[in-house]
Amino acid sequence: MPGENLTRDEARERAALLSVDGYEVSLDVRSAVGDQDADGAGPRTFRSVTTIRFRCAEPGASSFADLVAPSVTSVTLNGRDLDPGQVFDGSRILLEDLAADNELVVDAQCAYSRTGEGLHRFVDPEDGEVYLYTQYEPADSRRVFANFEQPDLKAPFRFEVRAPEGWTVWSNGAGERADGVWRFAETRPISTYITCVVAGPYHYVTDSYERVFEDGTRLEIPLGALCRKGLAKHFDADDVFLVTKQGLDFFHDHFDYPYPFGKYDQAFVPEYNLGAMENPGLVTFREEYIFRGKVTRASYEGRANVILHEMAHMWFGDLVTMEWWDDLWLKESFADFMGAFSLVGATRFKDGWITFANRRKAWAYRADQLPSTHPITADIRDLQDAKLNFDGITYAKGASVLKQLVAYVGQDAFLEGARRYFKRHAYGNTRLGDLLAVLEETSGRDMGAWARSWLQTAGVNALTPQVLLDRQGRVAELAVVQEAAESHPELRPHRVAVGLYRRGDSGALERYARAEVDVDGPRTTTAELAGAQAPELVLVNDDDWTYCKIRFDETSLETLRAGLGDLTDPLARALCWSALWNMTRDALLPARDFVDLVLRFAGRESDIGVLQMLHAWANSALVHYAAPEWRRTGGRLLAEGALRELRAAGPGSEQQLAWARFFASVASEQTDLRLLRDLLEGTAEIDGLEVDQELRWAFLEPLAAHGVADEAVLAQELARDDTASGKRHQVRCLAARPSAAVKAQAWAQVVESDALSNALVEATIAGFSQASQRELLAPYAEKYFAAIERVWSERSIQIGMDVVQGLFPSLQASRTTLDATDAWLSSHEQAAPALRRLVLEARDDLARALRGQARDAASATP
């Protein structure tokens, strides 16, 4: 990553000097197929010719264009040929003596990517076909064409692409092929990071969307969906189009601004680093959203949410774009909120807010307690900062705060503010103040104080109820106590619902009283619930309006220990599970107690997404927060419980599938491993459980990790599933084997070599780190700290992040590892800030795990 960074100050200086009138980009990707040019030395490249027309506010001044490429053939500025060796340093092109009106032409050889950054090239092992796609955010379009790589220098783009015969090419605008060249309609003014090209022999399905507005205007949007040919038999494009049309209806109803980018293609592409990317007219998704086997309803809900999240970006992010990455939340927080809002309002997934409360907020709570937490409006000094700030704060906390804002100003005022925001700033760039201004207009409220509390401070508050009963055993006073961490002491205003729950005649825990409370300061009382019957459970933030950690009084906690499964309301139940998990992570609840709650009550959970989250949390409790001496007992209990629930689940149900996957993830005893092997071989059956190809790989990983499935078995399975997905699964399973030689090979492939693609790096790291192999992995703690600075400097930022996060020795949870981490941090104070941030985050997770283990061990002491 040397020399490729761009600072906020440099971007502001360039934006003050330059304005861009348009780009013409010509790519020749015929080199994507066939043998490597020359003798195979150096990266495989493609020709990129870019013409940029731009103006300069100070004629005679100097600036620079961005380009990351192995070589530049020629550079022409205003008809003058410049010496590439003099003006190009590998990442920037120096532009001196600019005129008022300028034309820059750059002819370069750019490199195909194997890391998912820039123009990614993938060879399908199933049929040998080559597939290309681009991914740029935040700043990788400069790996494909010369440009001014910052979000506030928007411009129209015209793309043309020369591709191999038999290929189809897509870009942001509508395209057609003539004389061997694909030419695409000029875009509206957009930022460089959301331009896109997808090319190859993709399977393509079409549909259309029509809308007639109240004034009689008709809007027709051509729809397309594409994937690799090998996935075509699994591609349920009809469901993708259904959700797409429902989303377009919803946003047109609420935004009063017609979709502005012509067509709407959605490409599901291989080896994708992200969930999806909001390129206008050509949204890209990871192809794992095409399901090769049976999945639960939660997977379809998750895909629908991502489709709607990216669609919301067409307005929040593409039409109106943040000026710099400081205000990344102006697109990501809104898209995350709008994804859930539209999911519930427009699709069959009416319980989307439960998923939001249980899954998305868990991401936010973790991120907001790390040492790297930051305000939603962050301080982004450079592109490396920007890359790391696509996090739980920017997405999930921001979305949670927007949900609270809707409760604060009202849905109508919020949506009217959005409508004015689009119309006022269409095709432009904005800052925080631009949004607050329209919300103040529509709500009549002072948004400044709200923004200072919620957007410009970091940390999460904890809310705990206090109940005082009178002599008759009724509520005399109910208070909400608000606390904040010492590092982030801000106490915020919260609009919450407080629910009181008791068991009825049926034994079910049901809400019998509710009050809406404006929490402000360290202690807030409400008289509205005075006189109510004594509650067995008090749920602060019932209905999940605000963003906070929920705590319980002693009576409520005992009620949940005894009968959490008796709660009939699925959202209330999800909120209680989330609160109990936060208490486990905060070392307030022993890990074994959380595992016990899961074993006793998860089988009664009706929401499949919550159930799958409980499985993940229970596994994490065992691996990270349980006392080491209890781990084997806990693992045996989880496996026994999972198998019991698996056998009890309805044949063919999604609960059965979820328990089968969880059973495989915790199986370690020989009897459990034999059952997995027998299910694979067909010598054992569980009524209704179909062991399809994806489930086969899920069973094979623990078998490989415990030495039951060897390399020959895994090779046989790959022959059965000789696909790109099969290859990733096999690589993960191979790295999971319990052998010192296997671990050494996996480490070398990831750390000492860059031969693996991003997807195979990810798979190797996932297989390498097995909780059952702590002793085998112990030598790699020292190797990790010796290698990470070199890896960070030599590899792309995506691969650097994968290695630094994925190989941190978190399984070596000891004071020794914590001291080694501290020693590295103290001796590397000048290391890249983004690298230090990742290590600090991993250190915090490790310290939290040690506190949790101590709490769990103490609970076993009489």
Short mmCIF file of N, CA, C and O in Angstrom, two decimals, residues 669-780:
data_model
loop_
_atom_site.label_atom_id
_atom_site.label_comp_id
_atom_site.label_asym_id
_atom_site.label_seq_id
_atom_site.Cartn_x
_atom_site.Cartn_y
_atom_site.Cartn_z
N GLU A 669 -16.72 -34.94 20.17
CA GLU A 669 -16.58 -36.29 20.71
C GLU A 669 -16.69 -37.31 19.57
O GLU A 669 -17.34 -37.07 18.56
N GLN A 670 -16.07 -38.45 19.76
CA GLN A 670 -16.01 -39.45 18.69
C GLN A 670 -17.39 -39.93 18.27
O GLN A 670 -17.63 -40.17 17.08
N THR A 671 -18.31 -40.06 19.20
CA THR A 671 -19.66 -40.52 18.83
C THR A 671 -20.35 -39.50 17.92
O THR A 671 -21.04 -39.89 16.96
N ASP A 672 -20.15 -38.22 18.20
CA ASP A 672 -20.76 -37.17 17.37
C ASP A 672 -20.11 -37.14 15.99
O ASP A 672 -20.79 -36.98 14.97
N LEU A 673 -18.79 -37.29 15.95
CA LEU A 673 -18.09 -37.27 14.67
C LEU A 673 -18.48 -38.49 13.82
O LEU A 673 -18.62 -38.38 12.60
N ARG A 674 -18.69 -39.62 14.49
CA ARG A 674 -19.13 -40.81 13.73
C ARG A 674 -20.51 -40.58 13.12
O ARG A 674 -20.76 -40.99 11.98
N LEU A 675 -21.38 -39.91 13.87
CA LEU A 675 -22.71 -39.63 13.32
C LEU A 675 -22.61 -38.72 12.10
O LEU A 675 -23.27 -38.97 11.08
N LEU A 676 -21.78 -37.70 12.15
CA LEU A 676 -21.59 -36.82 10.99
C LEU A 676 -21.06 -37.62 9.79
O LEU A 676 -21.54 -37.46 8.66
N ARG A 677 -20.09 -38.49 10.05
CA ARG A 677 -19.54 -39.31 8.96
C ARG A 677 -20.61 -40.23 8.38
O ARG A 677 -20.73 -40.39 7.16
N ASP A 678 -21.41 -40.83 9.25
CA ASP A 678 -22.44 -41.76 8.78
C ASP A 678 -23.53 -41.02 8.00
O ASP A 678 -24.06 -41.55 7.01
N LEU A 679 -23.86 -39.82 8.42
CA LEU A 679 -24.83 -39.02 7.67
C LEU A 679 -24.29 -38.70 6.28
O LEU A 679 -25.03 -38.69 5.29
N LEU A 680 -22.99 -38.40 6.20
CA LEU A 680 -22.37 -38.14 4.91
C LEU A 680 -22.39 -39.37 4.01
O LEU A 680 -22.66 -39.28 2.81
N GLU A 681 -22.11 -40.51 4.60
CA GLU A 681 -22.00 -41.74 3.80
C GLU A 681 -23.35 -42.39 3.54
O GLU A 681 -23.44 -43.35 2.76
N GLY A 682 -24.40 -41.86 4.19
CA GLY A 682 -25.73 -42.41 3.96
C GLY A 682 -26.03 -43.65 4.77
O GLY A 682 -27.06 -44.30 4.55
N THR A 683 -25.17 -43.97 5.73
CA THR A 683 -25.43 -45.14 6.58
C THR A 683 -26.23 -44.78 7.82
O THR A 683 -26.58 -45.65 8.62
N ALA A 684 -26.49 -43.50 8.01
CA ALA A 684 -27.38 -43.03 9.07
C ALA A 684 -28.29 -41.97 8.48
O ALA A 684 -27.93 -41.28 7.51
N GLU A 685 -29.47 -41.84 9.05
CA GLU A 685 -30.44 -40.84 8.59
C GLU A 685 -31.12 -40.19 9.78
O GLU A 685 -31.28 -40.81 10.83
N ILE A 686 -31.49 -38.97 9.59
CA ILE A 686 -32.39 -38.27 10.51
C ILE A 686 -33.59 -37.86 9.69
O ILE A 686 -33.45 -37.19 8.66
N ASP A 687 -34.75 -38.27 10.11
CA ASP A 687 -35.96 -38.11 9.32
C ASP A 687 -36.12 -36.67 8.83
O ASP A 687 -36.17 -35.73 9.64
N GLY A 688 -36.18 -36.51 7.53
CA GLY A 688 -36.43 -35.20 6.93
C GLY A 688 -35.20 -34.38 6.63
O GLY A 688 -35.29 -33.36 5.94
N LEU A 689 -34.05 -34.79 7.14
CA LEU A 689 -32.82 -34.00 6.94
C LEU A 689 -32.18 -34.39 5.61
O LEU A 689 -31.68 -35.51 5.45
N GLU A 690 -32.18 -33.46 4.68
CA GLU A 690 -31.53 -33.69 3.38
C GLU A 690 -30.10 -33.18 3.45
O GLU A 690 -29.86 -31.98 3.63
N VAL A 691 -29.15 -34.07 3.32
CA VAL A 691 -27.74 -33.69 3.38
C VAL A 691 -27.30 -33.30 1.98
O VAL A 691 -26.72 -34.10 1.23
N ASP A 692 -27.60 -32.05 1.60
CA ASP A 692 -27.23 -31.57 0.27
C ASP A 692 -25.76 -31.18 0.26
O ASP A 692 -25.04 -31.32 1.27
N GLN A 693 -25.29 -30.67 -0.88
CA GLN A 693 -23.85 -30.44 -1.03
C GLN A 693 -23.31 -29.42 -0.04
O GLN A 693 -22.23 -29.60 0.53
N GLU A 694 -24.04 -28.36 0.22
CA GLU A 694 -23.57 -27.36 1.18
C GLU A 694 -23.51 -27.94 2.59
O GLU A 694 -22.58 -27.66 3.35
N LEU A 695 -24.49 -28.75 2.95
CA LEU A 695 -24.47 -29.36 4.28
C LEU A 695 -23.35 -30.40 4.38
O LEU A 695 -22.76 -30.59 5.45
N ARG A 696 -23.06 -31.08 3.28
CA ARG A 696 -21.94 -32.03 3.29
C ARG A 696 -20.64 -31.32 3.67
O ARG A 696 -19.88 -31.81 4.50
N TRP A 697 -20.38 -30.16 3.08
CA TRP A 697 -19.15 -29.43 3.42
C TRP A 697 -19.18 -28.96 4.87
O TRP A 697 -18.15 -28.94 5.55
N ALA A 698 -20.37 -28.57 5.37
CA ALA A 698 -20.48 -28.16 6.78
C ALA A 698 -20.14 -29.32 7.71
O ALA A 698 -19.55 -29.12 8.79
N PHE A 699 -20.50 -30.53 7.32
CA PHE A 699 -20.15 -31.71 8.13
C PHE A 699 -18.67 -32.07 7.99
O PHE A 699 -18.05 -32.58 8.93
N LEU A 700 -18.12 -31.83 6.81
CA LEU A 700 -16.73 -32.24 6.56
C LEU A 700 -15.72 -31.39 7.34
O LEU A 700 -14.66 -31.90 7.71
N GLU A 701 -16.01 -30.11 7.57
CA GLU A 701 -15.01 -29.28 8.27
C GLU A 701 -14.68 -29.83 9.65
O GLU A 701 -13.49 -29.99 9.99
N PRO A 702 -15.66 -30.12 10.53
CA PRO A 702 -15.26 -30.69 11.83
C PRO A 702 -14.61 -32.07 11.69
O PRO A 702 -13.72 -32.41 12.50
N LEU A 703 -15.02 -32.83 10.70
CA LEU A 703 -14.36 -34.12 10.49
C LEU A 703 -12.90 -33.92 10.11
O LEU A 703 -12.01 -34.65 10.59
N ALA A 704 -12.62 -32.94 9.27
CA ALA A 704 -11.23 -32.64 8.91
C ALA A 704 -10.46 -32.10 10.11
O ALA A 704 -9.31 -32.49 10.37
N ALA A 705 -11.09 -31.19 10.86
CA ALA A 705 -10.42 -30.56 11.99
C ALA A 705 -10.05 -31.56 13.08
O ALA A 705 -9.08 -31.35 13.82
N HIS A 706 -10.80 -32.66 13.19
CA HIS A 706 -10.52 -33.66 14.21
C HIS A 706 -9.83 -34.90 13.64
O HIS A 706 -9.75 -35.95 14.29
N GLY A 707 -9.33 -34.79 12.41
CA GLY A 707 -8.52 -35.85 11.83
C GLY A 707 -9.29 -37.04 11.30
O GLY A 707 -8.69 -38.08 11.00
N VAL A 708 -10.61 -36.91 11.15
CA VAL A 708 -11.42 -38.01 10.65
C VAL A 708 -11.45 -38.03 9.13
O VAL A 708 -11.43 -39.10 8.51
N ALA A 709 -11.50 -36.85 8.52
CA ALA A 709 -11.49 -36.74 7.05
C ALA A 709 -10.10 -36.27 6.61
O ALA A 709 -9.67 -35.18 6.97
N ASP A 710 -9.42 -37.09 5.83
CA ASP A 710 -8.08 -36.74 5.40
C ASP A 710 -8.09 -36.10 4.02
O ASP A 710 -9.15 -35.84 3.44
N GLU A 711 -6.91 -35.84 3.48
CA GLU A 711 -6.79 -35.16 2.19
C GLU A 711 -7.48 -35.93 1.08
O GLU A 711 -8.10 -35.34 0.18
N ALA A 712 -7.40 -37.27 1.12
CA ALA A 712 -8.04 -38.08 0.07
C ALA A 712 -9.55 -37.94 0.12
O ALA A 712 -10.21 -37.84 -0.94
N VAL A 713 -10.12 -37.92 1.31
CA VAL A 713 -11.57 -37.75 1.45
C VAL A 713 -11.99 -36.38 0.90
O VAL A 713 -13.00 -36.26 0.18
N LEU A 714 -11.21 -35.36 1.20
CA LEU A 714 -11.54 -34.02 0.73
C LEU A 714 -11.38 -33.92 -0.78
O LEU A 714 -12.14 -33.19 -1.45
N ALA A 715 -10.41 -34.62 -1.34
CA ALA A 715 -10.25 -34.64 -2.79
C ALA A 715 -11.44 -35.32 -3.46
O ALA A 715 -11.92 -34.87 -4.51
N GLN A 716 -11.92 -36.39 -2.85
CA GLN A 716 -13.10 -37.06 -3.39
C GLN A 716 -14.32 -36.14 -3.36
O GLN A 716 -15.12 -36.12 -4.29
N GLU A 717 -14.43 -35.36 -2.29
CA GLU A 717 -15.58 -34.45 -2.19
C GLU A 717 -15.48 -33.34 -3.23
O GLU A 717 -16.49 -32.91 -3.80
N LEU A 718 -14.26 -32.85 -3.47
CA LEU A 718 -14.09 -31.83 -4.52
C LEU A 718 -14.45 -32.40 -5.88
O LEU A 718 -15.05 -31.70 -6.72
N ALA A 719 -14.10 -33.66 -6.13
CA ALA A 719 -14.47 -34.27 -7.41
C ALA A 719 -15.99 -34.33 -7.55
O ALA A 719 -16.53 -34.19 -8.65
N ARG A 720 -16.67 -34.51 -6.44
CA ARG A 720 -18.13 -34.53 -6.43
C ARG A 720 -18.70 -33.13 -6.65
O ARG A 720 -19.77 -32.96 -7.24
N ASP A 721 -17.99 -32.11 -6.17
CA ASP A 721 -18.45 -30.71 -6.24
C ASP A 721 -17.33 -29.86 -6.83
O ASP A 721 -16.79 -28.97 -6.16
N ASP A 722 -16.97 -30.14 -8.08
CA ASP A 722 -15.84 -29.46 -8.71
C ASP A 722 -16.28 -28.11 -9.25
O ASP A 722 -16.39 -27.89 -10.46
N THR A 723 -16.56 -27.20 -8.32
CA THR A 723 -17.04 -25.86 -8.65
C THR A 723 -16.20 -24.84 -7.88
O THR A 723 -15.38 -25.20 -7.03
N ALA A 724 -16.44 -23.56 -8.15
CA ALA A 724 -15.73 -22.52 -7.40
C ALA A 724 -16.07 -22.60 -5.92
O ALA A 724 -15.19 -22.47 -5.06
N SER A 725 -17.35 -22.83 -5.60
CA SER A 725 -17.75 -22.96 -4.20
C SER A 725 -17.10 -24.18 -3.57
O SER A 725 -16.62 -24.13 -2.43
N GLY A 726 -17.10 -25.30 -4.31
CA GLY A 726 -16.47 -26.50 -3.80
C GLY A 726 -15.00 -26.31 -3.51
O GLY A 726 -14.48 -26.82 -2.50
N LYS A 727 -14.31 -25.59 -4.37
CA LYS A 727 -12.89 -25.33 -4.17
C LYS A 727 -12.66 -24.53 -2.89
O LYS A 727 -11.74 -24.82 -2.11
N ARG A 728 -13.47 -23.51 -2.65
CA ARG A 728 -13.32 -22.73 -1.42
C ARG A 728 -13.54 -23.61 -0.19
O ARG A 728 -12.80 -23.53 0.79
N HIS A 729 -14.58 -24.43 -0.23
CA HIS A 729 -14.84 -25.33 0.90
C HIS A 729 -13.68 -26.29 1.11
O HIS A 729 -13.26 -26.54 2.26
N GLN A 730 -13.16 -26.86 0.02
CA GLN A 730 -12.06 -27.80 0.16
C GLN A 730 -10.83 -27.14 0.77
O GLN A 730 -10.16 -27.70 1.65
N VAL A 731 -10.50 -25.94 0.31
CA VAL A 731 -9.34 -25.22 0.82
C VAL A 731 -9.50 -24.97 2.32
O VAL A 731 -8.55 -25.13 3.11
N ARG A 732 -10.69 -24.58 2.73
CA ARG A 732 -10.92 -24.35 4.15
C ARG A 732 -10.73 -25.65 4.95
O ARG A 732 -10.08 -25.66 6.00
N CYS A 733 -11.30 -26.73 4.45
CA CYS A 733 -11.19 -28.01 5.16
C CYS A 733 -9.75 -28.53 5.19
O CYS A 733 -9.30 -29.09 6.20
N LEU A 734 -9.03 -28.33 4.11
CA LEU A 734 -7.63 -28.75 4.09
C LEU A 734 -6.82 -28.02 5.16
O LEU A 734 -6.00 -28.63 5.86
N ALA A 735 -7.05 -26.73 5.30
CA ALA A 735 -6.31 -25.94 6.30
C ALA A 735 -6.75 -26.26 7.72
O ALA A 735 -6.04 -25.93 8.68
N ALA A 736 -7.91 -26.90 7.88
CA ALA A 736 -8.42 -27.22 9.21
C ALA A 736 -7.80 -28.47 9.80
O ALA A 736 -7.95 -28.73 11.00
N ARG A 737 -7.09 -29.27 9.02
CA ARG A 737 -6.57 -30.56 9.52
C ARG A 737 -5.57 -30.35 10.67
O ARG A 737 -4.81 -29.39 10.66
N PRO A 738 -5.59 -31.26 11.65
CA PRO A 738 -4.78 -31.09 12.86
C PRO A 738 -3.35 -31.58 12.70
O PRO A 738 -2.91 -32.55 13.32
N SER A 739 -2.59 -30.87 11.90
CA SER A 739 -1.21 -31.28 11.61
C SER A 739 -0.31 -30.05 11.60
O SER A 739 -0.68 -29.01 11.03
N ALA A 740 0.86 -30.16 12.20
CA ALA A 740 1.81 -29.05 12.19
C ALA A 740 2.24 -28.71 10.78
O ALA A 740 2.40 -27.53 10.42
N ALA A 741 2.41 -29.72 9.93
CA ALA A 741 2.80 -29.46 8.54
C ALA A 741 1.69 -28.74 7.79
O ALA A 741 1.96 -27.84 6.97
N VAL A 742 0.45 -29.12 8.05
CA VAL A 742 -0.68 -28.45 7.40
C VAL A 742 -0.72 -26.98 7.80
O VAL A 742 -0.91 -26.09 6.95
N LYS A 743 -0.56 -26.70 9.08
CA LYS A 743 -0.61 -25.31 9.55
C LYS A 743 0.55 -24.50 8.97
O LYS A 743 0.37 -23.33 8.58
N ALA A 744 1.71 -25.10 8.88
CA ALA A 744 2.86 -24.39 8.30
C ALA A 744 2.61 -24.05 6.84
O ALA A 744 2.95 -22.95 6.37
N GLN A 745 2.02 -24.99 6.12
CA GLN A 745 1.73 -24.74 4.71
C GLN A 745 0.67 -23.65 4.55
O GLN A 745 0.82 -22.75 3.72
N ALA A 746 -0.38 -23.70 5.35
CA ALA A 746 -1.43 -22.69 5.26
C ALA A 746 -0.87 -21.31 5.59
O ALA A 746 -1.17 -20.32 4.91
N TRP A 747 -0.05 -21.24 6.64
CA TRP A 747 0.56 -19.95 7.02
C TRP A 747 1.41 -19.40 5.86
O TRP A 747 1.31 -18.22 5.52
N ALA A 748 2.21 -20.24 5.28
CA ALA A 748 3.08 -19.80 4.18
C ALA A 748 2.26 -19.32 2.99
O ALA A 748 2.61 -18.32 2.35
N GLN A 749 1.18 -20.02 2.68
CA GLN A 749 0.35 -19.64 1.53
C GLN A 749 -0.28 -18.27 1.71
O GLN A 749 -0.45 -17.53 0.74
N VAL A 750 -0.61 -17.93 2.94
CA VAL A 750 -1.30 -16.66 3.19
C VAL A 750 -0.33 -15.53 3.51
O VAL A 750 -0.47 -14.41 3.01
N VAL A 751 0.67 -15.81 4.33
CA VAL A 751 1.55 -14.76 4.85
C VAL A 751 2.78 -14.55 3.98
O VAL A 751 3.23 -13.41 3.79
N GLU A 752 3.33 -15.63 3.44
CA GLU A 752 4.60 -15.52 2.72
C GLU A 752 4.42 -15.46 1.21
O GLU A 752 5.39 -15.24 0.48
N SER A 753 3.21 -15.64 0.72
CA SER A 753 2.96 -15.67 -0.71
C SER A 753 1.71 -14.87 -1.03
O SER A 753 0.82 -14.73 -0.18
N ASP A 754 1.65 -14.35 -2.25
CA ASP A 754 0.43 -13.66 -2.69
C ASP A 754 -0.21 -14.40 -3.86
O ASP A 754 -0.94 -13.82 -4.66
N ALA A 755 0.02 -15.71 -3.94
CA ALA A 755 -0.50 -16.48 -5.07
C ALA A 755 -1.99 -16.75 -4.96
O ALA A 755 -2.67 -16.91 -5.98
N LEU A 756 -2.53 -16.80 -3.75
CA LEU A 756 -3.95 -17.12 -3.58
C LEU A 756 -4.82 -15.90 -3.86
O LEU A 756 -4.45 -14.76 -3.55
N SER A 757 -5.99 -16.14 -4.41
CA SER A 757 -6.97 -15.07 -4.59
C SER A 757 -7.54 -14.68 -3.24
O SER A 757 -7.36 -15.38 -2.23
N ASN A 758 -8.26 -13.56 -3.22
CA ASN A 758 -8.86 -13.09 -1.97
C ASN A 758 -9.77 -14.14 -1.35
O ASN A 758 -9.76 -14.35 -0.13
N ALA A 759 -10.58 -14.83 -2.17
CA ALA A 759 -11.51 -15.82 -1.63
C ALA A 759 -10.77 -17.00 -1.02
O ALA A 759 -11.19 -17.54 0.02
N LEU A 760 -9.67 -17.41 -1.61
CA LEU A 760 -8.92 -18.55 -1.07
C LEU A 760 -8.07 -18.15 0.13
O LEU A 760 -7.81 -18.97 1.01
N VAL A 761 -7.65 -16.89 0.20
CA VAL A 761 -7.01 -16.38 1.42
C VAL A 761 -8.00 -16.46 2.57
O VAL A 761 -7.69 -16.96 3.67
N GLU A 762 -9.22 -15.98 2.31
CA GLU A 762 -10.26 -16.00 3.34
C GLU A 762 -10.56 -17.44 3.79
O GLU A 762 -10.69 -17.72 4.99
N ALA A 763 -10.66 -18.36 2.84
CA ALA A 763 -10.96 -19.75 3.17
C ALA A 763 -9.82 -20.39 3.96
O ALA A 763 -10.05 -21.15 4.92
N THR A 764 -8.59 -20.11 3.58
CA THR A 764 -7.44 -20.68 4.28
C THR A 764 -7.38 -20.19 5.72
O THR A 764 -7.14 -20.97 6.65
N ILE A 765 -7.59 -18.90 5.91
CA ILE A 765 -7.57 -18.35 7.27
C ILE A 765 -8.68 -18.97 8.11
O ILE A 765 -8.47 -19.32 9.29
N ALA A 766 -9.87 -19.12 7.53
CA ALA A 766 -10.99 -19.71 8.28
C ALA A 766 -10.67 -21.14 8.71
O ALA A 766 -11.02 -21.56 9.82
N GLY A 767 -10.03 -21.90 7.85
CA GLY A 767 -9.67 -23.26 8.21
C GLY A 767 -8.51 -23.33 9.19
O GLY A 767 -8.47 -24.21 10.07
N PHE A 768 -7.57 -22.43 9.07
CA PHE A 768 -6.37 -22.43 9.91
C PHE A 768 -6.72 -22.32 11.39
O PHE A 768 -6.18 -23.05 12.23
N SER A 769 -7.62 -21.41 11.74
CA SER A 769 -7.92 -21.11 13.15
C SER A 769 -9.06 -21.99 13.64
O SER A 769 -10.24 -21.68 13.41
N GLN A 770 -8.73 -23.08 14.31
CA GLN A 770 -9.71 -24.02 14.86
C GLN A 770 -9.61 -24.01 16.39
O GLN A 770 -8.54 -24.17 16.95
N ALA A 771 -10.77 -23.83 17.03
CA ALA A 771 -10.77 -23.74 18.50
C ALA A 771 -10.26 -25.01 19.16
O ALA A 771 -9.75 -24.96 20.29
N SER A 772 -10.35 -26.14 18.47
CA SER A 772 -9.89 -27.40 19.05
C SER A 772 -8.39 -27.60 18.90
O SER A 772 -7.86 -28.63 19.33
N GLN A 773 -7.69 -26.62 18.31
CA GLN A 773 -6.26 -26.80 18.01
C GLN A 773 -5.40 -25.71 18.63
O GLN A 773 -4.42 -25.25 18.05
N ARG A 774 -5.74 -25.29 19.83
CA ARG A 774 -5.03 -24.17 20.48
C ARG A 774 -3.54 -24.46 20.64
O ARG A 774 -2.70 -23.60 20.37
N GLU A 775 -3.18 -25.67 21.08
CA GLU A 775 -1.76 -25.99 21.28
C GLU A 775 -1.02 -26.02 19.95
O GLU A 775 0.13 -25.55 19.85
N LEU A 776 -1.67 -26.53 18.93
CA LEU A 776 -1.04 -26.62 17.61
C LEU A 776 -0.77 -25.23 17.04
O LEU A 776 0.22 -25.01 16.32
N LEU A 777 -1.62 -24.28 17.37
CA LEU A 777 -1.50 -22.93 16.83
C LEU A 777 -0.63 -22.02 17.68
O LEU A 777 -0.30 -20.91 17.25
N ALA A 778 -0.25 -22.45 18.87
CA ALA A 778 0.49 -21.59 19.79
C ALA A 778 1.76 -20.98 19.19
O ALA A 778 2.06 -19.80 19.42
N PRO A 779 2.55 -21.72 18.40
CA PRO A 779 3.79 -21.11 17.86
C PRO A 779 3.55 -19.93 16.92
O PRO A 779 4.49 -19.17 16.65
N TYR A 780 2.34 -19.78 16.43
CA TYR A 780 2.09 -18.74 15.43
C TYR A 780 1.80 -17.37 16.05
O TYR A 780 1.72 -16.38 15.33
#
